[in-house]
Each structure stands twice: as C-alpha cells, then as structure tokens.
Amino acid sequence: MLEESFNHIAEFNRSIGNNRIVCPYLREERRQDLDGYRSVARTLNKIGKKCKDIGFEFYYHNHAFEFKDYEGKCGFDILIEETDPELVRFEIDTCWVKFGGRNPAKFIKSLAGRCQIIHLKDLEAGDKIVFREVGEGIIDFNDVFRACSNSSVDWFVVEQDVCATNALECVETSLCNINKLKSNIGID
C-alpha cells in the first residue's frame, strides 16, 4: 500500500498539480478475511487523514476480489462501513464491479457522496475476464452515466488493461462510444 512511499507519492502528485491520491491495489495477504479488511480500513483511514492534512483527497480503487463473500459480507462492505467518509473516497472501476457480481450503476449510486472518480472499463460475458472497449461489452453504460450524473462524479478515466487491437484504436473506440452514450442521455 502507500505506507512505505507516502511522502514521495504526495510530492510527485503535488508537482503535477494533482490533489487526488489513489490506493490502486490491495496485496493478497491483506485481504484473506474480514479481519484483514478491517485492518485495511484502519490503514486507509490513517492514510486518508495524512492526505487531508496536506490538502489531498484520498481514494481506494476497487477490483473484483473485494466482492468475495465471507458469511454474508464482502470486503468492500467493510471498507465502506469502517472508513471515514471525510477521509476515504472510492474510485470505482465499472468492469471489476460487474465481474464481482454487482451492478455498476447501482453501486455508484450507493456511494454517491464518496465516489468522484470512475474507471470506465467494459468486459465480455463469461467466467473469465476479457476486457472490451467502453460500450462494446456487457455493461449498461447508459445506466452508469445516469448514475454518475446524479452523484458527485467529476472524473472519468478510460482504462483497458489489455487491448485486442492497437491501444490507440481501443481508446478511440471507447471515446467515440462514450460521446454517443453521453449524448443519448443528454449529459456533457
């Protein structure tokens, strides 16, 4: 996580004019059970406090593993419940929410005040992850954009971990589809 290199990360982000620091991933040994997620929540709160004290916002970026069920609860439930909304926000990745078994639009709505950054990423149907350009897979991005327009989202990040074609072609397809989708539902 960010504990070891916080000062360097903060200095770099300040130097490029970015006031948002994101925890991009959670190592496997830290997410073995709900107690592990409780420990992570405490750490996220500490990092969030350090960020707030020096003028940054702090975000946690999700993947599908946070939605693994542990006796009726998942790790993300713990992160939502046990992190302070004033200190920890969420950068939601639509693909990983969907692959984790949740509805991305509903999930974004449920985090309306804590979710300012959305990773727009699509996937094909199936048990294995196959990334697609935004609007070319199974996610209903009309609902996602509606949810975002009714919440606090102000950044969209197109992310595609693996491209089937040239990376710039993938970005172009995603951007074209995003513009069509936003136009369809009447948002800028």
JSON list of C-alpha atoms in Angstrom, two decimals:
[
{"chain": "A", "resi": 1, "resn": "MET", "atom": "CA", "xyz": [0.00, 0.00, 0.00]},
{"chain": "A", "resi": 2, "resn": "LEU", "atom": "CA", "xyz": [1.05, 3.60, 0.30]},
{"chain": "A", "resi": 3, "resn": "GLU", "atom": "CA", "xyz": [2.52, 3.47, 3.79]},
{"chain": "A", "resi": 4, "resn": "GLU", "atom": "CA", "xyz": [6.11, 2.97, 2.64]},
{"chain": "A", "resi": 5, "resn": "SER", "atom": "CA", "xyz": [6.23, 5.69, 0.00]},
{"chain": "A", "resi": 6, "resn": "PHE", "atom": "CA", "xyz": [3.57, 8.20, 1.04]},
{"chain": "A", "resi": 7, "resn": "ASN", "atom": "CA", "xyz": [5.82, 11.28, 1.11]},
{"chain": "A", "resi": 8, "resn": "HIS", "atom": "CA", "xyz": [7.27, 10.58, -2.32]},
{"chain": "A", "resi": 9, "resn": "ILE", "atom": "CA", "xyz": [3.80, 9.95, -3.80]},
{"chain": "A", "resi": 10, "resn": "ALA", "atom": "CA", "xyz": [2.41, 13.14, -2.26]},
{"chain": "A", "resi": 11, "resn": "GLU", "atom": "CA", "xyz": [5.36, 15.21, -3.51]},
{"chain": "A", "resi": 12, "resn": "PHE", "atom": "CA", "xyz": [5.03, 13.82, -7.02]},
{"chain": "A", "resi": 13, "resn": "ASN", "atom": "CA", "xyz": [1.28, 14.45, -7.18]},
{"chain": "A", "resi": 14, "resn": "ARG", "atom": "CA", "xyz": [1.71, 17.97, -5.86]},
{"chain": "A", "resi": 15, "resn": "SER", "atom": "CA", "xyz": [4.38, 18.62, -8.51]},
{"chain": "A", "resi": 16, "resn": "ILE", "atom": "CA", "xyz": [1.98, 17.70, -11.32]},
{"chain": "A", "resi": 17, "resn": "GLY", "atom": "CA", "xyz": [-0.95, 19.63, -9.84]},
{"chain": "A", "resi": 18, "resn": "ASN", "atom": "CA", "xyz": [-2.99, 16.57, -8.84]},
{"chain": "A", "resi": 19, "resn": "ASN", "atom": "CA", "xyz": [-4.75, 16.74, -5.48]},
{"chain": "A", "resi": 20, "resn": "ARG", "atom": "CA", "xyz": [-6.06, 13.15, -5.58]},
{"chain": "A", "resi": 21, "resn": "ILE", "atom": "CA", "xyz": [-4.06, 10.19, -4.32]},
{"chain": "A", "resi": 22, "resn": "VAL", "atom": "CA", "xyz": [-5.33, 6.70, -5.07]},
{"chain": "A", "resi": 23, "resn": "CYS", "atom": "CA", "xyz": [-4.57, 3.37, -3.45]},
{"chain": "A", "resi": 24, "resn": "PRO", "atom": "CA", "xyz": [-4.52, 1.32, -6.67]},
{"chain": "A", "resi": 25, "resn": "TYR", "atom": "CA", "xyz": [-4.40, -2.24, -5.34]},
{"chain": "A", "resi": 26, "resn": "LEU", "atom": "CA", "xyz": [-4.54, -4.38, -2.22]},
{"chain": "A", "resi": 27, "resn": "ARG", "atom": "CA", "xyz": [-1.96, -7.13, -1.84]},
{"chain": "A", "resi": 28, "resn": "GLU", "atom": "CA", "xyz": [-3.40, -10.61, -1.43]},
{"chain": "A", "resi": 29, "resn": "GLU", "atom": "CA", "xyz": [-2.05, -11.20, 2.06]},
{"chain": "A", "resi": 30, "resn": "ARG", "atom": "CA", "xyz": [-4.05, -8.20, 3.28]},
{"chain": "A", "resi": 31, "resn": "ARG", "atom": "CA", "xyz": [-7.40, -9.49, 2.01]},
{"chain": "A", "resi": 32, "resn": "GLN", "atom": "CA", "xyz": [-7.71, -13.03, 3.31]},
{"chain": "A", "resi": 33, "resn": "ASP", "atom": "CA", "xyz": [-10.78, -12.46, 5.51]},
{"chain": "A", "resi": 34, "resn": "LEU", "atom": "CA", "xyz": [-13.00, -9.78, 7.02]},
{"chain": "A", "resi": 35, "resn": "ASP", "atom": "CA", "xyz": [-10.47, -9.07, 9.80]},
{"chain": "A", "resi": 36, "resn": "GLY", "atom": "CA", "xyz": [-7.91, -8.37, 7.08]},
{"chain": "A", "resi": 37, "resn": "TYR", "atom": "CA", "xyz": [-10.30, -5.88, 5.50]},
{"chain": "A", "resi": 38, "resn": "ARG", "atom": "CA", "xyz": [-10.91, -4.29, 8.91]},
{"chain": "A", "resi": 39, "resn": "SER", "atom": "CA", "xyz": [-7.18, -3.80, 9.28]},
{"chain": "A", "resi": 40, "resn": "VAL", "atom": "CA", "xyz": [-7.03, -2.33, 5.77]},
{"chain": "A", "resi": 41, "resn": "ALA", "atom": "CA", "xyz": [-9.90, 0.05, 6.64]},
{"chain": "A", "resi": 42, "resn": "ARG", "atom": "CA", "xyz": [-7.94, 1.34, 9.65]},
{"chain": "A", "resi": 43, "resn": "THR", "atom": "CA", "xyz": [-4.87, 1.85, 7.45]},
{"chain": "A", "resi": 44, "resn": "LEU", "atom": "CA", "xyz": [-6.90, 3.62, 4.77]},
{"chain": "A", "resi": 45, "resn": "ASN", "atom": "CA", "xyz": [-8.29, 5.98, 7.42]},
{"chain": "A", "resi": 46, "resn": "LYS", "atom": "CA", "xyz": [-4.75, 6.81, 8.57]},
{"chain": "A", "resi": 47, "resn": "ILE", "atom": "CA", "xyz": [-3.57, 7.47, 5.03]},
{"chain": "A", "resi": 48, "resn": "GLY", "atom": "CA", "xyz": [-6.73, 9.49, 4.32]},
{"chain": "A", "resi": 49, "resn": "LYS", "atom": "CA", "xyz": [-6.03, 11.64, 7.38]},
{"chain": "A", "resi": 50, "resn": "LYS", "atom": "CA", "xyz": [-2.45, 12.28, 6.22]},
{"chain": "A", "resi": 51, "resn": "CYS", "atom": "CA", "xyz": [-3.81, 13.23, 2.79]},
{"chain": "A", "resi": 52, "resn": "LYS", "atom": "CA", "xyz": [-6.44, 15.57, 4.19]},
{"chain": "A", "resi": 53, "resn": "ASP", "atom": "CA", "xyz": [-3.91, 17.24, 6.48]},
{"chain": "A", "resi": 54, "resn": "ILE", "atom": "CA", "xyz": [-1.78, 18.26, 3.48]},
{"chain": "A", "resi": 55, "resn": "GLY", "atom": "CA", "xyz": [-4.62, 19.18, 1.10]},
{"chain": "A", "resi": 56, "resn": "PHE", "atom": "CA", "xyz": [-5.18, 15.94, -0.82]},
{"chain": "A", "resi": 57, "resn": "GLU", "atom": "CA", "xyz": [-8.22, 13.74, -1.35]},
{"chain": "A", "resi": 58, "resn": "PHE", "atom": "CA", "xyz": [-7.66, 10.01, -0.86]},
{"chain": "A", "resi": 59, "resn": "TYR", "atom": "CA", "xyz": [-9.31, 7.23, -2.90]},
{"chain": "A", "resi": 60, "resn": "TYR", "atom": "CA", "xyz": [-9.40, 3.46, -2.88]},
{"chain": "A", "resi": 61, "resn": "HIS", "atom": "CA", "xyz": [-9.60, 1.75, -6.30]},
{"chain": "A", "resi": 62, "resn": "ASN", "atom": "CA", "xyz": [-11.61, -1.47, -6.35]},
{"chain": "A", "resi": 63, "resn": "HIS", "atom": "CA", "xyz": [-11.13, -4.78, -8.12]},
{"chain": "A", "resi": 64, "resn": "ALA", "atom": "CA", "xyz": [-13.39, -7.86, -8.11]},
{"chain": "A", "resi": 65, "resn": "PHE", "atom": "CA", "xyz": [-11.76, -9.54, -5.10]},
{"chain": "A", "resi": 66, "resn": "GLU", "atom": "CA", "xyz": [-13.36, -7.07, -2.64]},
{"chain": "A", "resi": 67, "resn": "PHE", "atom": "CA", "xyz": [-16.75, -8.60, -3.51]},
{"chain": "A", "resi": 68, "resn": "LYS", "atom": "CA", "xyz": [-15.87, -12.12, -2.36]},
{"chain": "A", "resi": 69, "resn": "ASP", "atom": "CA", "xyz": [-18.48, -13.30, 0.14]},
{"chain": "A", "resi": 70, "resn": "TYR", "atom": "CA", "xyz": [-17.42, -14.04, 3.71]},
{"chain": "A", "resi": 71, "resn": "GLU", "atom": "CA", "xyz": [-20.51, -15.32, 5.55]},
{"chain": "A", "resi": 72, "resn": "GLY", "atom": "CA", "xyz": [-22.88, -12.75, 4.03]},
{"chain": "A", "resi": 73, "resn": "LYS", "atom": "CA", "xyz": [-20.47, -9.83, 3.91]},
{"chain": "A", "resi": 74, "resn": "CYS", "atom": "CA", "xyz": [-17.78, -8.85, 1.50]},
{"chain": "A", "resi": 75, "resn": "GLY", "atom": "CA", "xyz": [-14.56, -6.93, 1.91]},
{"chain": "A", "resi": 76, "resn": "PHE", "atom": "CA", "xyz": [-15.98, -3.87, 0.21]},
{"chain": "A", "resi": 77, "resn": "ASP", "atom": "CA", "xyz": [-18.83, -3.78, 2.76]},
{"chain": "A", "resi": 78, "resn": "ILE", "atom": "CA", "xyz": [-16.18, -3.48, 5.47]},
{"chain": "A", "resi": 79, "resn": "LEU", "atom": "CA", "xyz": [-14.30, -0.78, 3.57]},
{"chain": "A", "resi": 80, "resn": "ILE", "atom": "CA", "xyz": [-17.48, 1.27, 3.18]},
{"chain": "A", "resi": 81, "resn": "GLU", "atom": "CA", "xyz": [-18.62, 0.78, 6.78]},
{"chain": "A", "resi": 82, "resn": "GLU", "atom": "CA", "xyz": [-15.29, 1.19, 8.54]},
{"chain": "A", "resi": 83, "resn": "THR", "atom": "CA", "xyz": [-13.64, 4.01, 6.61]},
{"chain": "A", "resi": 84, "resn": "ASP", "atom": "CA", "xyz": [-14.42, 7.61, 7.42]},
{"chain": "A", "resi": 85, "resn": "PRO", "atom": "CA", "xyz": [-16.26, 9.30, 4.51]},
{"chain": "A", "resi": 86, "resn": "GLU", "atom": "CA", "xyz": [-14.35, 12.51, 5.28]},
{"chain": "A", "resi": 87, "resn": "LEU", "atom": "CA", "xyz": [-11.04, 10.70, 4.76]},
{"chain": "A", "resi": 88, "resn": "VAL", "atom": "CA", "xyz": [-11.58, 7.86, 2.28]},
{"chain": "A", "resi": 89, "resn": "ARG", "atom": "CA", "xyz": [-13.41, 8.01, -1.03]},
{"chain": "A", "resi": 90, "resn": "PHE", "atom": "CA", "xyz": [-13.73, 5.41, -3.74]},
{"chain": "A", "resi": 91, "resn": "GLU", "atom": "CA", "xyz": [-12.53, 5.26, -7.33]},
{"chain": "A", "resi": 92, "resn": "ILE", "atom": "CA", "xyz": [-14.98, 2.78, -8.82]},
{"chain": "A", "resi": 93, "resn": "ASP", "atom": "CA", "xyz": [-13.93, 0.50, -11.68]},
{"chain": "A", "resi": 94, "resn": "THR", "atom": "CA", "xyz": [-17.08, -0.49, -13.60]},
{"chain": "A", "resi": 95, "resn": "CYS", "atom": "CA", "xyz": [-15.57, -3.67, -15.04]},
{"chain": "A", "resi": 96, "resn": "TRP", "atom": "CA", "xyz": [-14.41, -5.06, -11.71]},
{"chain": "A", "resi": 97, "resn": "VAL", "atom": "CA", "xyz": [-17.73, -4.19, -10.03]},
{"chain": "A", "resi": 98, "resn": "LYS", "atom": "CA", "xyz": [-19.57, -6.11, -12.74]},
{"chain": "A", "resi": 99, "resn": "PHE", "atom": "CA", "xyz": [-17.14, -9.04, -12.69]},
{"chain": "A", "resi": 100, "resn": "GLY", "atom": "CA", "xyz": [-17.52, -9.08, -8.90]},
{"chain": "A", "resi": 101, "resn": "GLY", "atom": "CA", "xyz": [-21.25, -9.69, -9.32]},
{"chain": "A", "resi": 102, "resn": "ARG", "atom": "CA", "xyz": [-22.64, -6.22, -8.70]},
{"chain": "A", "resi": 103, "resn": "ASN", "atom": "CA", "xyz": [-24.47, -3.70, -10.87]},
{"chain": "A", "resi": 104, "resn": "PRO", "atom": "CA", "xyz": [-22.06, -0.81, -11.55]},
{"chain": "A", "resi": 105, "resn": "ALA", "atom": "CA", "xyz": [-24.78, 1.88, -11.80]},
{"chain": "A", "resi": 106, "resn": "LYS", "atom": "CA", "xyz": [-26.44, 0.84, -8.55]},
{"chain": "A", "resi": 107, "resn": "PHE", "atom": "CA", "xyz": [-23.08, 0.60, -6.86]},
{"chain": "A", "resi": 108, "resn": "ILE", "atom": "CA", "xyz": [-22.12, 4.11, -7.96]},
{"chain": "A", "resi": 109, "resn": "LYS", "atom": "CA", "xyz": [-25.48, 5.43, -6.71]},
{"chain": "A", "resi": 110, "resn": "SER", "atom": "CA", "xyz": [-24.92, 3.79, -3.33]},
{"chain": "A", "resi": 111, "resn": "LEU", "atom": "CA", "xyz": [-21.62, 5.67, -2.98]},
{"chain": "A", "resi": 112, "resn": "ALA", "atom": "CA", "xyz": [-22.87, 8.99, -4.38]},
{"chain": "A", "resi": 113, "resn": "GLY", "atom": "CA", "xyz": [-21.04, 11.27, -1.94]},
{"chain": "A", "resi": 114, "resn": "ARG", "atom": "CA", "xyz": [-17.85, 9.19, -1.80]},
{"chain": "A", "resi": 115, "resn": "CYS", "atom": "CA", "xyz": [-17.24, 8.47, -5.46]},
{"chain": "A", "resi": 116, "resn": "GLN", "atom": "CA", "xyz": [-15.79, 11.25, -7.61]},
{"chain": "A", "resi": 117, "resn": "ILE", "atom": "CA", "xyz": [-13.66, 9.13, -9.96]},
{"chain": "A", "resi": 118, "resn": "ILE", "atom": "CA", "xyz": [-14.96, 6.38, -12.23]},
{"chain": "A", "resi": 119, "resn": "HIS", "atom": "CA", "xyz": [-12.85, 3.96, -14.22]},
{"chain": "A", "resi": 120, "resn": "LEU", "atom": "CA", "xyz": [-14.85, 3.23, -17.34]},
{"chain": "A", "resi": 121, "resn": "LYS", "atom": "CA", "xyz": [-13.97, -0.26, -18.45]},
{"chain": "A", "resi": 122, "resn": "ASP", "atom": "CA", "xyz": [-16.07, -2.94, -20.15]},
{"chain": "A", "resi": 123, "resn": "LEU", "atom": "CA", "xyz": [-15.88, -6.72, -20.42]},
{"chain": "A", "resi": 124, "resn": "GLU", "atom": "CA", "xyz": [-17.32, -9.67, -22.28]},
{"chain": "A", "resi": 125, "resn": "ALA", "atom": "CA", "xyz": [-19.80, -12.06, -20.68]},
{"chain": "A", "resi": 126, "resn": "GLY", "atom": "CA", "xyz": [-18.27, -15.19, -19.15]},
{"chain": "A", "resi": 127, "resn": "ASP", "atom": "CA", "xyz": [-16.39, -16.64, -16.22]},
{"chain": "A", "resi": 128, "resn": "LYS", "atom": "CA", "xyz": [-13.01, -15.32, -17.36]},
{"chain": "A", "resi": 129, "resn": "ILE", "atom": "CA", "xyz": [-12.16, -11.67, -17.64]},
{"chain": "A", "resi": 130, "resn": "VAL", "atom": "CA", "xyz": [-11.92, -10.42, -21.23]},
{"chain": "A", "resi": 131, "resn": "PHE", "atom": "CA", "xyz": [-11.63, -6.64, -21.41]},
{"chain": "A", "resi": 132, "resn": "ARG", "atom": "CA", "xyz": [-13.54, -4.66, -24.04]},
{"chain": "A", "resi": 133, "resn": "GLU", "atom": "CA", "xyz": [-13.67, -1.06, -25.12]},
{"chain": "A", "resi": 134, "resn": "VAL", "atom": "CA", "xyz": [-16.26, 1.04, -23.31]},
{"chain": "A", "resi": 135, "resn": "GLY", "atom": "CA", "xyz": [-19.68, 0.31, -24.82]},
{"chain": "A", "resi": 136, "resn": "GLU", "atom": "CA", "xyz": [-18.53, -2.86, -26.61]},
{"chain": "A", "resi": 137, "resn": "GLY", "atom": "CA", "xyz": [-19.21, -5.31, -23.78]},
{"chain": "A", "resi": 138, "resn": "ILE", "atom": "CA", "xyz": [-21.94, -6.21, -21.31]},
{"chain": "A", "resi": 139, "resn": "ILE", "atom": "CA", "xyz": [-22.07, -3.15, -19.03]},
{"chain": "A", "resi": 140, "resn": "ASP", "atom": "CA", "xyz": [-25.05, -0.84, -19.42]},
{"chain": "A", "resi": 141, "resn": "PHE", "atom": "CA", "xyz": [-23.20, 2.45, -19.65]},
{"chain": "A", "resi": 142, "resn": "ASN", "atom": "CA", "xyz": [-26.43, 4.42, -20.16]},
{"chain": "A", "resi": 143, "resn": "ASP", "atom": "CA", "xyz": [-27.29, 3.49, -16.57]},
{"chain": "A", "resi": 144, "resn": "VAL", "atom": "CA", "xyz": [-23.71, 4.14, -15.44]},
{"chain": "A", "resi": 145, "resn": "PHE", "atom": "CA", "xyz": [-23.70, 7.67, -16.90]},
{"chain": "A", "resi": 146, "resn": "ARG", "atom": "CA", "xyz": [-27.14, 8.38, -15.43]},
{"chain": "A", "resi": 147, "resn": "ALA", "atom": "CA", "xyz": [-25.89, 7.27, -12.02]},
{"chain": "A", "resi": 148, "resn": "CYS", "atom": "CA", "xyz": [-22.80, 9.43, -12.40]},
{"chain": "A", "resi": 149, "resn": "SER", "atom": "CA", "xyz": [-24.77, 12.50, -13.47]},
{"chain": "A", "resi": 150, "resn": "ASN", "atom": "CA", "xyz": [-26.84, 12.21, -10.28]},
{"chain": "A", "resi": 151, "resn": "SER", "atom": "CA", "xyz": [-23.87, 11.86, -7.97]},
{"chain": "A", "resi": 152, "resn": "SER", "atom": "CA", "xyz": [-20.59, 13.57, -7.19]},
{"chain": "A", "resi": 153, "resn": "VAL", "atom": "CA", "xyz": [-18.57, 12.05, -10.05]},
{"chain": "A", "resi": 154, "resn": "ASP", "atom": "CA", "xyz": [-16.35, 14.59, -11.78]},
{"chain": "A", "resi": 155, "resn": "TRP", "atom": "CA", "xyz": [-13.59, 12.46, -13.34]},
{"chain": "A", "resi": 156, "resn": "PHE", "atom": "CA", "xyz": [-13.89, 9.65, -15.86]},
{"chain": "A", "resi": 157, "resn": "VAL", "atom": "CA", "xyz": [-10.86, 7.52, -16.59]},
{"chain": "A", "resi": 158, "resn": "VAL", "atom": "CA", "xyz": [-10.90, 5.12, -19.55]},
{"chain": "A", "resi": 159, "resn": "GLU", "atom": "CA", "xyz": [-8.93, 2.07, -18.59]},
{"chain": "A", "resi": 160, "resn": "GLN", "atom": "CA", "xyz": [-8.42, -1.08, -20.59]},
{"chain": "A", "resi": 161, "resn": "ASP", "atom": "CA", "xyz": [-5.86, -3.43, -19.13]},
{"chain": "A", "resi": 162, "resn": "VAL", "atom": "CA", "xyz": [-5.48, -5.45, -22.33]},
{"chain": "A", "resi": 163, "resn": "CYS", "atom": "CA", "xyz": [-6.39, -4.39, -25.87]},
{"chain": "A", "resi": 164, "resn": "ALA", "atom": "CA", "xyz": [-7.40, -6.81, -28.62]},
{"chain": "A", "resi": 165, "resn": "THR", "atom": "CA", "xyz": [-6.06, -4.33, -31.19]},
{"chain": "A", "resi": 166, "resn": "ASN", "atom": "CA", "xyz": [-3.80, -1.29, -31.16]},
{"chain": "A", "resi": 167, "resn": "ALA", "atom": "CA", "xyz": [-4.10, 0.64, -27.88]},
{"chain": "A", "resi": 168, "resn": "LEU", "atom": "CA", "xyz": [-4.86, 3.95, -29.61]},
{"chain": "A", "resi": 169, "resn": "GLU", "atom": "CA", "xyz": [-7.64, 2.29, -31.62]},
{"chain": "A", "resi": 170, "resn": "CYS", "atom": "CA", "xyz": [-9.13, 0.97, -28.38]},
{"chain": "A", "resi": 171, "resn": "VAL", "atom": "CA", "xyz": [-9.05, 4.45, -26.84]},
{"chain": "A", "resi": 172, "resn": "GLU", "atom": "CA", "xyz": [-10.62, 5.93, -29.97]},
{"chain": "A", "resi": 173, "resn": "THR", "atom": "CA", "xyz": [-13.44, 3.34, -29.91]},
{"chain": "A", "resi": 174, "resn": "SER", "atom": "CA", "xyz": [-14.06, 3.95, -26.20]},
{"chain": "A", "resi": 175, "resn": "LEU", "atom": "CA", "xyz": [-14.07, 7.74, -26.62]},
{"chain": "A", "resi": 176, "resn": "CYS", "atom": "CA", "xyz": [-16.44, 7.56, -29.59]},
{"chain": "A", "resi": 177, "resn": "ASN", "atom": "CA", "xyz": [-18.80, 5.27, -27.66]},
{"chain": "A", "resi": 178, "resn": "ILE", "atom": "CA", "xyz": [-18.64, 7.46, -24.55]},
{"chain": "A", "resi": 179, "resn": "ASN", "atom": "CA", "xyz": [-19.57, 10.56, -26.56]},
{"chain": "A", "resi": 180, "resn": "LYS", "atom": "CA", "xyz": [-22.53, 8.70, -28.13]},
{"chain": "A", "resi": 181, "resn": "LEU", "atom": "CA", "xyz": [-23.69, 7.36, -24.77]},
{"chain": "A", "resi": 182, "resn": "LYS", "atom": "CA", "xyz": [-23.48, 10.75, -23.08]},
{"chain": "A", "resi": 183, "resn": "SER", "atom": "CA", "xyz": [-25.30, 12.36, -25.99]},
{"chain": "A", "resi": 184, "resn": "ASN", "atom": "CA", "xyz": [-28.04, 9.69, -25.84]},
{"chain": "A", "resi": 185, "resn": "ILE", "atom": "CA", "xyz": [-28.85, 10.57, -22.26]},
{"chain": "A", "resi": 186, "resn": "GLY", "atom": "CA", "xyz": [-28.26, 14.31, -22.56]},
{"chain": "A", "resi": 187, "resn": "ILE", "atom": "CA", "xyz": [-25.18, 14.93, -20.41]},
{"chain": "A", "resi": 188, "resn": "ASP", "atom": "CA", "xyz": [-21.94, 16.79, -21.18]}
]
